Short mmCIF file of C-alpha atoms in Angstrom, two decimals:
data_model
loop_
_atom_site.label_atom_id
_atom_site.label_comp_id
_atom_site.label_asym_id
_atom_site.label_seq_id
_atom_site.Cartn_x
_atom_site.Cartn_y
_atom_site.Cartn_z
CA UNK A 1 -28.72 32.75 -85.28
CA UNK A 2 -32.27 31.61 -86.31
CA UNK A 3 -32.89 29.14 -89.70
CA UNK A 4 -36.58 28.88 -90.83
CA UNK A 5 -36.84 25.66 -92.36
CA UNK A 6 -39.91 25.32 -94.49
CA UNK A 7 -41.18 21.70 -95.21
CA UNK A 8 -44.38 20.15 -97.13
CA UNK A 9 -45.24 19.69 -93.18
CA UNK A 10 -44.82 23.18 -92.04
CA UNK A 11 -42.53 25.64 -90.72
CA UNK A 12 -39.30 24.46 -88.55
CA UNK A 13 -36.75 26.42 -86.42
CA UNK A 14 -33.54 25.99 -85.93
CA UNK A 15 -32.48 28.47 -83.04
CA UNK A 16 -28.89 29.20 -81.45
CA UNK A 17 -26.78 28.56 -84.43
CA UNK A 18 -23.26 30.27 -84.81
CA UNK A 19 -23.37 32.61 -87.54
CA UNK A 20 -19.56 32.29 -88.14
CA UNK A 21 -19.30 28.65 -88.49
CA UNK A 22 -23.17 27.31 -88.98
CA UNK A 23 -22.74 24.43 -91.92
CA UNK A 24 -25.47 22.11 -93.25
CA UNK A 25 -25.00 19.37 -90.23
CA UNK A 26 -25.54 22.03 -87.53
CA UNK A 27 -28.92 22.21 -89.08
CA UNK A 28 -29.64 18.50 -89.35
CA UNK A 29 -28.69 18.08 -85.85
CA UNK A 30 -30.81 20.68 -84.61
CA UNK A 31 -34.03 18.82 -86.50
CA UNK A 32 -32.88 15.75 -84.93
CA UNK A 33 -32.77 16.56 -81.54
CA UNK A 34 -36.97 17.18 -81.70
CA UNK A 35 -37.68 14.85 -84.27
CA UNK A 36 -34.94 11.95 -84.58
CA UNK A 37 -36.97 10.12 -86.69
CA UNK A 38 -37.20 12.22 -89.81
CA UNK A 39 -36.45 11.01 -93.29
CA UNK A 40 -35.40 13.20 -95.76
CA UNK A 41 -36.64 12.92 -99.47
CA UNK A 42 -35.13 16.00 -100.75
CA UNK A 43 -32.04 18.09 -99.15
CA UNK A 44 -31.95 20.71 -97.62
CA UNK A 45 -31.97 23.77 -100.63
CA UNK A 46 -32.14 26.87 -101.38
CA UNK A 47 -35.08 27.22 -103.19
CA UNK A 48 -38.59 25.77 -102.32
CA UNK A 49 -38.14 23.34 -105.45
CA UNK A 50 -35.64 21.92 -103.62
CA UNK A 51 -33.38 21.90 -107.14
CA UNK A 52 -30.43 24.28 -105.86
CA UNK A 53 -29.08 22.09 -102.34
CA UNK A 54 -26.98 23.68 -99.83
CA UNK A 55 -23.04 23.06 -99.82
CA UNK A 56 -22.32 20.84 -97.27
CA UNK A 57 -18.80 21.89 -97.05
CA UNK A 58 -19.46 25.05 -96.70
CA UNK A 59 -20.82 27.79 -93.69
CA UNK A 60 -24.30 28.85 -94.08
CA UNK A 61 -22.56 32.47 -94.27
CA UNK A 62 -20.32 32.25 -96.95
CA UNK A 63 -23.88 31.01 -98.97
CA UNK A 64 -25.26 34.19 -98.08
CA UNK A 65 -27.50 32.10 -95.50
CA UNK A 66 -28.12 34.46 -92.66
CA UNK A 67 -29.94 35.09 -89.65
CA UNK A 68 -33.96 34.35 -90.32
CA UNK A 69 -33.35 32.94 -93.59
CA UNK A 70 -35.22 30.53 -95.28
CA UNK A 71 -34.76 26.80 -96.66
CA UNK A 72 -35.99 24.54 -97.66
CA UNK A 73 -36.80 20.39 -97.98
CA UNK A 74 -38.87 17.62 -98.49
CA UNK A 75 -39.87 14.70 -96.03
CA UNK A 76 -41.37 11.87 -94.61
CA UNK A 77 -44.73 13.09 -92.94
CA UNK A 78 -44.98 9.90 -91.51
CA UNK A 79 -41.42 10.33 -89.91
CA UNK A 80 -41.89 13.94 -88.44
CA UNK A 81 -43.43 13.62 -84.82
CA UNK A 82 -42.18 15.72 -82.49
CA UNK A 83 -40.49 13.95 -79.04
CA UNK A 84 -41.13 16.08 -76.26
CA UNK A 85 -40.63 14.67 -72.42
CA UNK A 86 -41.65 16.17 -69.50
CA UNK A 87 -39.46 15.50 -66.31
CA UNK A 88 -40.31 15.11 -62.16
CA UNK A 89 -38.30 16.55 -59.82
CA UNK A 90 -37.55 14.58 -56.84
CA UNK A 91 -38.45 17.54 -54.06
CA UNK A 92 -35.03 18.03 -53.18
CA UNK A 93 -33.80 21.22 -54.29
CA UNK A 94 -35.45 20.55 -57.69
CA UNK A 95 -32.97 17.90 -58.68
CA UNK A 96 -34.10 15.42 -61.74
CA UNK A 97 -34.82 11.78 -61.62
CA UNK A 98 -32.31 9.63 -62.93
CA UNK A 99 -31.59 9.18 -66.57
CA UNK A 100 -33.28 6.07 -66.36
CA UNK A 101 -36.31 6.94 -64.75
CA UNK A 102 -36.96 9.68 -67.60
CA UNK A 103 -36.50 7.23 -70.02
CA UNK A 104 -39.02 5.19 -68.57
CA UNK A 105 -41.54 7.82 -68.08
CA UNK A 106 -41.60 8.79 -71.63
CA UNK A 107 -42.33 5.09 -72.67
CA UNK A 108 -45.66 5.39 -70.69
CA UNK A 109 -48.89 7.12 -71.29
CA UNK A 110 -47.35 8.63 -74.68
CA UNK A 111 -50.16 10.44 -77.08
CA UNK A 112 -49.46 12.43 -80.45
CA UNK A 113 -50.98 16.28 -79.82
CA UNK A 114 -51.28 18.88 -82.56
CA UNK A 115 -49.84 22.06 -80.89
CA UNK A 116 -50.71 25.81 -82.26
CA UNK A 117 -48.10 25.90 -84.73
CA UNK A 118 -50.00 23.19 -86.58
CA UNK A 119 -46.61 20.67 -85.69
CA UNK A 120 -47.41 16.94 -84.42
CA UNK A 121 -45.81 16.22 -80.98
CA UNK A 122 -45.57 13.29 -79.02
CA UNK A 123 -46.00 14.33 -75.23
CA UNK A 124 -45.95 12.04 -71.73
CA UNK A 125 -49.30 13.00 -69.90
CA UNK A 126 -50.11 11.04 -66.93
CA UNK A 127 -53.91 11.85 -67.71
CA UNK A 128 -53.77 10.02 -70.83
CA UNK A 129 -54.96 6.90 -69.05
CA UNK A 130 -58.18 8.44 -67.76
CA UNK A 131 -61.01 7.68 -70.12
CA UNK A 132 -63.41 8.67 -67.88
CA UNK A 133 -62.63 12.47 -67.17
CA UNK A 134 -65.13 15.08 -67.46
CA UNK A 135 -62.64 16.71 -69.77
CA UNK A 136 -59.05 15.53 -71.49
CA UNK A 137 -57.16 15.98 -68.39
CA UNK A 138 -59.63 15.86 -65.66
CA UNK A 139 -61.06 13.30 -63.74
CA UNK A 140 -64.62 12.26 -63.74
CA UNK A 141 -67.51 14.40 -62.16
CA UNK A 142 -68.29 11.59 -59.69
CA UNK A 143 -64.06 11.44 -58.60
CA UNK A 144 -64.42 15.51 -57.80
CA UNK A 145 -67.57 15.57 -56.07
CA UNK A 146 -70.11 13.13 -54.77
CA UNK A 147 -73.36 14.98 -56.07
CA UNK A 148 -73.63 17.88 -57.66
CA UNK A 149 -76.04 20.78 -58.48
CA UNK A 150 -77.48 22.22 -61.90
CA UNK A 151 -76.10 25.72 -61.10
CA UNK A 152 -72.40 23.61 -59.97
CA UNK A 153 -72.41 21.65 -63.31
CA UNK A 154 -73.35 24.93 -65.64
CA UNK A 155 -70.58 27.22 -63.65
CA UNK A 156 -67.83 24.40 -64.26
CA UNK A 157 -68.55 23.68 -67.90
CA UNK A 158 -69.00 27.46 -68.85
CA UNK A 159 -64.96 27.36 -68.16
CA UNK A 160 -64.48 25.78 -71.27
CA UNK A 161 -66.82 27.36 -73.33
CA UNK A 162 -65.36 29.93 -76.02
CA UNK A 163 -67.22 32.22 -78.01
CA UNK A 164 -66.30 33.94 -81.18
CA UNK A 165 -68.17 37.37 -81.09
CA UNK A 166 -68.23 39.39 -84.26
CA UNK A 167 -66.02 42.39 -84.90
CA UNK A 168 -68.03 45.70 -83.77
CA UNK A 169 -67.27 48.11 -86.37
CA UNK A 170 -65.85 46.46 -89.75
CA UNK A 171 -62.53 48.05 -90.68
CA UNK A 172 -63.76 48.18 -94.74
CA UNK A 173 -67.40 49.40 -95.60
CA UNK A 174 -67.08 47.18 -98.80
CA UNK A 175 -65.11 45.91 -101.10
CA UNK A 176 -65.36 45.20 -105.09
CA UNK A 177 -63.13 43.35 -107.54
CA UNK A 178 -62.50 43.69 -111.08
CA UNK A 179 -65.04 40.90 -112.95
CA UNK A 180 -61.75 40.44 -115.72
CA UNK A 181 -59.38 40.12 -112.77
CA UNK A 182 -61.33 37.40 -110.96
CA UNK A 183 -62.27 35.50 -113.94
CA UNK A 184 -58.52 35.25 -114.87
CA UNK A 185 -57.96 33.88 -111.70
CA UNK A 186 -60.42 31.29 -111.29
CA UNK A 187 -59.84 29.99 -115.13
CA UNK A 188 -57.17 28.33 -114.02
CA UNK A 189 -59.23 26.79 -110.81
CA UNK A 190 -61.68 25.47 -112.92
CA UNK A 191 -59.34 24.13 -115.37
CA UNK A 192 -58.81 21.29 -112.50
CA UNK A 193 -62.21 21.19 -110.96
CA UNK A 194 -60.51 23.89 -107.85
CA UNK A 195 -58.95 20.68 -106.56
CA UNK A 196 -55.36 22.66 -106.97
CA UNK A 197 -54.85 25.91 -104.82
CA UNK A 198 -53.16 28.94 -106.00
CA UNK A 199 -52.72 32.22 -104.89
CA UNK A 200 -52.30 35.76 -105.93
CA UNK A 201 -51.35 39.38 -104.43
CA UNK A 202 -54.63 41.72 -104.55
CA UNK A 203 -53.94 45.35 -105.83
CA UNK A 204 -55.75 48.49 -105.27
CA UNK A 205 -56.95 51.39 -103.54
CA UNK A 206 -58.60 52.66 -100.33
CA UNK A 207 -61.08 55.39 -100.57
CA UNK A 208 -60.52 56.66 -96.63
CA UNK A 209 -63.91 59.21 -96.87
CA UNK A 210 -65.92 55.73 -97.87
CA UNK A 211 -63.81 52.99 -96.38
CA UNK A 212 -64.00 50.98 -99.53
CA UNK A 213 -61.47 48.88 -100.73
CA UNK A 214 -61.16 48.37 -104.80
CA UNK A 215 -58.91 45.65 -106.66
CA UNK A 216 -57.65 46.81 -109.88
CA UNK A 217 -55.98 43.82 -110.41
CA UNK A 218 -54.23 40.14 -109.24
CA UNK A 219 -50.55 39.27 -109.38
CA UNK A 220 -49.85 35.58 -109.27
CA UNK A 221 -46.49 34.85 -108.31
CA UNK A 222 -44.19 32.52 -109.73
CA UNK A 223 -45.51 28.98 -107.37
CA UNK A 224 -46.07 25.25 -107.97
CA UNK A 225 -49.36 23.46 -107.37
CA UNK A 226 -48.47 20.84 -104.50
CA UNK A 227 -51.24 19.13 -102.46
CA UNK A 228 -48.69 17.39 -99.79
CA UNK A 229 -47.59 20.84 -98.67
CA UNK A 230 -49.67 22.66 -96.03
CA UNK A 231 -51.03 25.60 -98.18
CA UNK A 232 -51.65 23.54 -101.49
CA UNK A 233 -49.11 24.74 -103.42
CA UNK A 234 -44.96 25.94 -102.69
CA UNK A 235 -44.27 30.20 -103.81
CA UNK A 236 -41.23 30.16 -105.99
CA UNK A 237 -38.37 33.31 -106.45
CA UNK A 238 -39.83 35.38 -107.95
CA UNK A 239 -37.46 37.39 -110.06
CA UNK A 240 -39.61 40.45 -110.77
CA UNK A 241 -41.05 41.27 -107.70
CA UNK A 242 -39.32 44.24 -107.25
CA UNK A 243 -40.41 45.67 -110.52
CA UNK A 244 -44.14 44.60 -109.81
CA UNK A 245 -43.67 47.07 -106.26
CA UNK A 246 -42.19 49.77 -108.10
CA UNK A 247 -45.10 49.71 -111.22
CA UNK A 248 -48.32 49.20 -108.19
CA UNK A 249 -46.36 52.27 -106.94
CA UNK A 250 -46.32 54.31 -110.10
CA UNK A 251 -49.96 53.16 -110.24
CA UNK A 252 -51.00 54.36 -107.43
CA UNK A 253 -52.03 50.96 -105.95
#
């Protein structure tokens, strides 16, 4: 069983749980393993206001917790970096180095990384000693070659150039939004100079002969301005979002 565990730091899972008898520590031991460090300023809960916390005593099932669901909590960001070792193998048959020796490895040439997932990790490179490389985890130009050409030099660093190229044909030949709808919306922005972020579900139509998109109208969602979290602010339950689905429906949006 999967648990998504959503933090004001990000997104966290918990993988290989036991559906049948999953409780509230097999969670916290799960975080710990990758980040023992973390402090906890709110439980873990079952809503993102962190108000409702999760029975300790009780299976994660018998809370109607299940596979994919989602918690939530409130930490330390200062307490959340992610421990990650790497390990040698000795060249025969693959076997690890002693516990020891690990334990010394990942005490030197440590360095904090931001991985894809936006998540801070704290990962043993041997290359984080080189100052001098031509890149983060190369060694200087003069170390690879003695002397090098122009054409050398441009052929090498074109490697780790990326371009973004535009999209050929846009999927939407416009789009237009109601002047009311967008007013509404940003009211509340201005209110606090847009230094609070909030968010809203766009509804409307597709003409497919024009490829124009029109918004009839914005749905904000029940949610909570907070700038510690990643997005700015936390999305609440919302209680009528089924009867917002059905009336867009009805609408035609």
């Amino acid at each position: 069983m999967l648990i998504r565990v959503r933090t004001n730091v990000g997104l966290w899972r918990i993988e290989n749980l036991d559906t049948k008898t999953t409780k509230t520590s097999h969670v916290l031991e799960g975080i710990k393993k990758t980040r023992p460090n973390v402090v906890f300023e709110k439980p873990l809960s079952k809503d993102p206001s962190c108000s409702s916390p999760i029975e300790e005593n009780k299976t994660l099932e018998e809370q109607k917790i299940g596979h994919g669901s989602m918690i939530y909590c409130r930490v330390d960001a200062g307490t959340c970096v992610e421990t990650i070792g790497v390990s040698t193998d000795t060249g025969n048959g693959g076997q690890q180095n002693t516990e020891t020796s690990q334990k010394n490895n990942l005490n030197i040439n440590m360095k904090r990384t931001i991985m894809k997932d936006g998540s801070i990790q704290l990962v043993h490179d041997d290359t984080a000693a080189t100052k001098n490389g031509f890149r983060p985890g190369m060694l200087a130009l003069r170390d690879m070659k003695k002397s090098w050409t122009l054409a050398e030099f441009v052929h090498m660093d074109s490697q780790f150039s990326f371009k973004i190229k535009r999209q050929e044909e846009a999927w939407s030949k416009g789009c237009s939004l109601d002047s009311a709808c967008c007013g509404g919306f940003q009211n509340y922005l201005r209110e606090f100079n847009f230094s609070r972020q909030r968010f809203g579900y766009l509804y409307g139509s597709v003409d497919d002969d024009t490829m124009k998109v029109k918004v009839e109208c914005i749905y904000e969602p029940p949610q909570e301005a907070d700038p510690d979290s990643a997005e700015g602010f936390i999305a609440l339950e919302d209680p009528n979002e089924e009867v917002v689905e059905e009336l867009a429906e009805m609408l035609g949006l």
